[in-house]
mmCIF file of C-alpha atoms in Angstrom:
data_model
loop_
_atom_site.group_PDB
_atom_site.id
_atom_site.type_symbol
_atom_site.label_atom_id
_atom_site.label_comp_id
_atom_site.label_asym_id
_atom_site.label_seq_id
_atom_site.Cartn_x
_atom_site.Cartn_y
_atom_site.Cartn_z
ATOM 1 C CA MET D 1 12.261 -9.239 74.186
ATOM 2 C CA SER D 2 13.157 -12.990 74.766
ATOM 3 C CA GLU D 3 9.523 -13.955 73.677
ATOM 4 C CA LEU D 4 10.168 -12.040 70.420
ATOM 5 C CA ASN D 5 13.197 -13.792 69.672
ATOM 6 C CA GLU D 6 11.669 -17.111 70.481
ATOM 7 C CA ILE D 7 9.006 -16.225 67.716
ATOM 8 C CA ILE D 8 11.499 -14.693 65.228
ATOM 9 C CA SER D 9 13.631 -17.994 65.636
ATOM 10 C CA GLU D 10 10.785 -20.362 65.645
ATOM 11 C CA GLN D 11 9.239 -18.725 62.133
ATOM 12 C CA LEU D 12 12.796 -17.977 60.632
ATOM 13 C CA SER D 13 13.090 -21.168 58.983
ATOM 14 C CA MET D 14 9.265 -20.292 57.241
ATOM 15 C CA PHE D 15 10.702 -16.923 56.146
ATOM 16 C CA ILE D 16 13.621 -18.296 54.748
ATOM 17 C CA MET D 17 11.868 -21.046 52.869
ATOM 18 C CA GLY D 18 9.451 -18.642 51.538
ATOM 19 C CA PHE D 19 12.200 -16.211 50.288
ATOM 20 C CA ALA D 20 13.895 -18.884 48.824
ATOM 21 C CA LEU D 21 10.557 -20.011 46.908
ATOM 22 C CA ILE D 22 10.192 -16.809 45.599
ATOM 23 C CA ILE D 23 13.958 -16.128 44.447
ATOM 24 C CA VAL D 24 13.405 -19.484 42.382
ATOM 25 C CA VAL D 25 10.250 -18.462 41.158
ATOM 26 C CA LEU D 26 11.788 -15.048 39.700
ATOM 27 C CA ALA D 27 14.876 -16.826 38.524
ATOM 28 C CA ILE D 28 12.674 -19.150 36.678
ATOM 29 C CA VAL D 29 10.532 -16.125 35.121
ATOM 30 C CA LEU D 30 13.941 -14.229 34.441
ATOM 31 C CA ILE D 31 15.228 -17.459 32.340
ATOM 32 C CA LEU D 32 11.945 -17.640 30.309
ATOM 33 C CA GLN D 33 12.300 -13.707 29.749
ATOM 34 C CA GLY D 34 15.559 -14.329 28.445
ATOM 35 C CA ALA D 35 14.907 -16.801 26.206
ATOM 36 C CA LYS D 36 11.712 -15.144 24.614
ATOM 37 C CA ILE D 37 14.197 -11.988 24.186
ATOM 38 C CA ARG D 38 17.034 -14.159 22.425
ATOM 39 C CA THR D 39 14.430 -15.540 20.002
ATOM 40 C CA MET D 40 12.766 -12.059 19.289
ATOM 41 C CA ARG D 41 16.521 -10.708 18.896
ATOM 42 C CA ARG D 42 17.162 -13.417 16.613
ATOM 43 C CA LYS D 43 14.362 -12.760 14.419
ATOM 44 C CA TYR D 44 15.062 -9.258 14.190
ATOM 45 C CA GLU D 45 18.559 -9.709 13.223
ATOM 46 C CA ALA D 46 17.416 -12.120 10.567
ATOM 47 C CA MET D 47 14.767 -9.578 9.196
ATOM 48 C CA MET D 48 17.214 -6.786 9.326
ATOM 49 C CA SER D 49 20.242 -8.702 7.965
ATOM 50 C CA GLY D 50 21.046 -7.996 4.086
ATOM 51 C CA ASN D 51 18.865 -4.789 3.953
ATOM 52 C CA GLY D 52 21.502 -2.341 4.738
ATOM 53 C CA ILE D 53 19.084 -0.851 7.719
ATOM 54 C CA GLU D 54 20.691 -0.193 10.716
ATOM 55 C CA ASP D 55 17.630 0.055 12.751
ATOM 56 C CA LEU D 56 13.781 -0.591 12.453
ATOM 57 C CA GLU D 57 13.031 2.963 13.597
ATOM 58 C CA SER D 58 14.551 4.570 10.410
ATOM 59 C CA LEU D 59 12.839 1.719 8.273
ATOM 60 C CA LEU D 60 9.861 2.746 9.736
ATOM 61 C CA ILE D 61 10.246 6.424 9.028
ATOM 62 C CA ASP D 62 11.273 5.382 5.483
ATOM 63 C CA LEU D 63 7.928 3.745 4.899
ATOM 64 C CA LYS D 64 5.699 6.274 6.406
ATOM 65 C CA ASN D 65 7.650 8.735 4.068
ATOM 66 C CA GLN D 66 6.985 6.635 1.164
ATOM 67 C CA GLY D 67 3.389 6.049 2.124
ATOM 68 C CA ASP D 68 2.764 9.837 2.318
ATOM 69 C CA MET D 69 4.303 10.520 -1.201
ATOM 70 C CA LEU D 70 2.256 7.700 -2.510
ATOM 71 C CA GLU D 71 -0.935 9.245 -1.042
ATOM 72 C CA GLU D 72 0.286 12.688 -2.582
ATOM 73 C CA VAL D 73 0.579 10.943 -5.572
ATOM 74 C CA GLN D 74 -2.630 8.967 -5.726
ATOM 75 C CA ARG D 75 -4.500 12.208 -5.289
ATOM 76 C CA GLU D 76 -2.720 13.979 -8.068
ATOM 77 C CA GLN D 77 -3.688 10.929 -10.259
ATOM 78 C CA LYS D 78 -7.328 11.186 -8.771
ATOM 79 C CA THR D 79 -7.612 14.704 -9.938
ATOM 80 C CA ILE D 80 -6.201 13.749 -13.450
ATOM 81 C CA ILE D 81 -8.519 11.197 -13.959
ATOM 82 C CA GLU D 82 -11.513 13.327 -12.606
ATOM 83 C CA ALA D 83 -10.486 15.916 -15.258
ATOM 84 C CA ALA D 84 -10.059 13.476 -17.968
ATOM 85 C CA GLN D 85 -13.619 12.118 -17.457
ATOM 86 C CA VAL D 86 -15.155 15.908 -17.447
ATOM 87 C CA LYS D 87 -13.200 16.277 -20.811
ATOM 88 C CA LEU D 88 -14.707 13.084 -22.172
ATOM 89 C CA ARG D 89 -17.793 13.789 -21.646
ATOM 90 C CA GLY D 90 -17.190 17.027 -23.601
ATOM 91 C CA MET D 91 -16.100 15.290 -26.525
ATOM 92 C CA LYS D 92 -17.911 14.736 -29.867
ATOM 93 C CA SER D 93 -17.858 11.168 -29.822
ATOM 94 C CA LYS D 94 -21.167 10.058 -30.966
ATOM 95 C CA VAL D 95 -21.437 10.104 -34.571
ATOM 96 C CA ALA D 96 -24.258 8.994 -37.232
ATOM 97 C CA VAL D 97 -24.920 9.260 -40.678
ATOM 98 C CA LYS D 98 -27.920 9.175 -42.758
ATOM 99 C CA ARG D 99 -28.046 8.822 -46.595
ATOM 100 C CA TYR D 100 -31.170 9.772 -48.145
ATOM 101 C CA ASN D 101 -32.572 10.912 -51.857
ATOM 102 C CA ALA D 102 -33.203 14.603 -51.086
ATOM 103 C CA PHE D 103 -35.319 15.372 -54.426
ATOM 104 C CA GLY D 104 -37.546 12.411 -54.570
ATOM 105 C CA GLU D 105 -37.598 10.512 -58.075
ATOM 106 C CA ARG D 106 -34.825 12.509 -59.701
ATOM 107 C CA GLY D 107 -31.819 11.545 -57.951
ATOM 108 C CA ASN D 108 -30.243 8.858 -55.865
ATOM 109 C CA ASP D 109 -28.891 8.568 -52.092
ATOM 110 C CA LEU D 110 -26.264 11.064 -52.780
ATOM 111 C CA SER D 111 -27.547 13.621 -50.183
ATOM 112 C CA PHE D 112 -26.577 12.783 -46.429
ATOM 113 C CA SER D 113 -26.858 14.242 -42.732
ATOM 114 C CA LEU D 114 -24.109 13.608 -40.451
ATOM 115 C CA ALA D 115 -24.676 14.389 -36.560
ATOM 116 C CA ILE D 116 -21.332 14.614 -34.358
ATOM 117 C CA ILE D 117 -22.583 15.323 -30.737
ATOM 118 C CA ASP D 118 -21.557 14.791 -27.009
ATOM 119 C CA ASP D 119 -23.289 13.168 -24.279
ATOM 120 C CA ASN D 120 -25.301 16.437 -23.473
ATOM 121 C CA ARG D 121 -26.195 16.369 -27.329
ATOM 122 C CA SER D 122 -24.288 19.328 -28.367
ATOM 123 C CA GLY D 123 -22.154 19.401 -31.170
ATOM 124 C CA VAL D 124 -23.072 19.858 -35.026
ATOM 125 C CA VAL D 125 -25.237 18.423 -37.867
ATOM 126 C CA LEU D 126 -23.314 18.498 -41.204
ATOM 127 C CA THR D 127 -26.230 18.130 -44.312
ATOM 128 C CA SER D 128 -25.306 17.739 -47.790
ATOM 129 C CA LEU D 129 -27.975 18.320 -50.662
ATOM 130 C CA HIS D 130 -26.905 16.586 -53.845
ATOM 131 C CA ASN D 131 -28.609 17.132 -57.081
ATOM 132 C CA ARG D 132 -27.346 16.927 -60.801
ATOM 133 C CA GLU D 133 -26.163 20.606 -61.079
ATOM 134 C CA ASN D 134 -24.748 21.168 -57.437
ATOM 135 C CA SER D 135 -24.057 20.131 -54.203
ATOM 136 C CA TYR D 136 -25.014 22.197 -51.134
ATOM 137 C CA ILE D 137 -23.600 21.521 -47.501
ATOM 138 C CA TYR D 138 -25.114 23.133 -44.267
ATOM 139 C CA SER D 139 -23.753 23.280 -40.993
ATOM 140 C CA LYS D 140 -26.240 23.600 -37.885
ATOM 141 C CA PRO D 141 -24.729 24.057 -34.493
ATOM 142 C CA LEU D 142 -26.592 21.827 -31.798
ATOM 143 C CA GLU D 143 -27.084 22.600 -27.937
ATOM 144 C CA GLY D 144 -29.105 20.174 -26.028
ATOM 145 C CA GLY D 145 -30.337 18.451 -29.289
ATOM 146 C CA GLU D 146 -32.121 21.483 -30.457
ATOM 147 C CA SER D 147 -30.318 24.167 -32.877
ATOM 148 C CA GLN D 148 -31.203 27.870 -33.526
ATOM 149 C CA TYR D 149 -31.775 26.932 -37.193
ATOM 150 C CA PRO D 150 -34.774 24.723 -38.511
ATOM 151 C CA LEU D 151 -33.942 20.972 -38.603
ATOM 152 C CA SER D 152 -35.144 18.657 -41.355
ATOM 153 C CA PRO D 153 -36.570 15.233 -40.367
ATOM 154 C CA GLU D 154 -33.576 13.663 -41.529
ATOM 155 C CA GLU D 155 -31.614 15.663 -39.437
ATOM 156 C CA LYS D 156 -33.666 15.187 -36.239
ATOM 157 C CA GLU D 157 -33.172 11.421 -37.147
ATOM 158 C CA VAL D 158 -29.349 11.296 -37.185
ATOM 159 C CA ILE D 159 -29.242 13.239 -33.969
ATOM 160 C CA ALA D 160 -31.734 10.726 -32.416
ATOM 161 C CA LEU D 161 -29.377 7.851 -34.003
ATOM 162 C CA ALA D 162 -26.442 9.332 -32.584
ATOM 163 C CA SER D 163 -27.712 9.868 -29.192
ATOM 164 C CA GLN D 164 -28.652 6.501 -28.947
ATOM 165 C CA GLN D 165 -25.016 5.482 -29.155
ATOM 166 C CA ASN D 166 -23.091 4.551 -26.106
#
């Protein structure tokens, strides 16, 4: 046992110095970490000051809720826009007019054909035939650029003119 006491007493100073060194290193790490925490705390307080927000958690929850609401509104608006685009494709927005003399040499360009169609070439062709005594107006429905009624060359031409519009 005396030998063990001798070994311990010889090495005791080394153990004490080793533990002292470890304690000093840990103290330095503790001081550095404390400085970093103080810096972060100052930044956090500067960020949160004047906002009326008590903590960061409630701020993040509010931001998440607002993001969810914005996504829902965006989905609704996308649906509305898609419906409007479908409706626009079906609108009769392409219009063309051709004036002509329907009776050759005996009149002037008072007759006309008017095509009002959509992107699918569906719509109507109105034709007015004018002579000295009377004026006649004909309406022919269109589906895909064709009608169940015979189309005159002028009507076919005005349909082609309307189809070329953007």
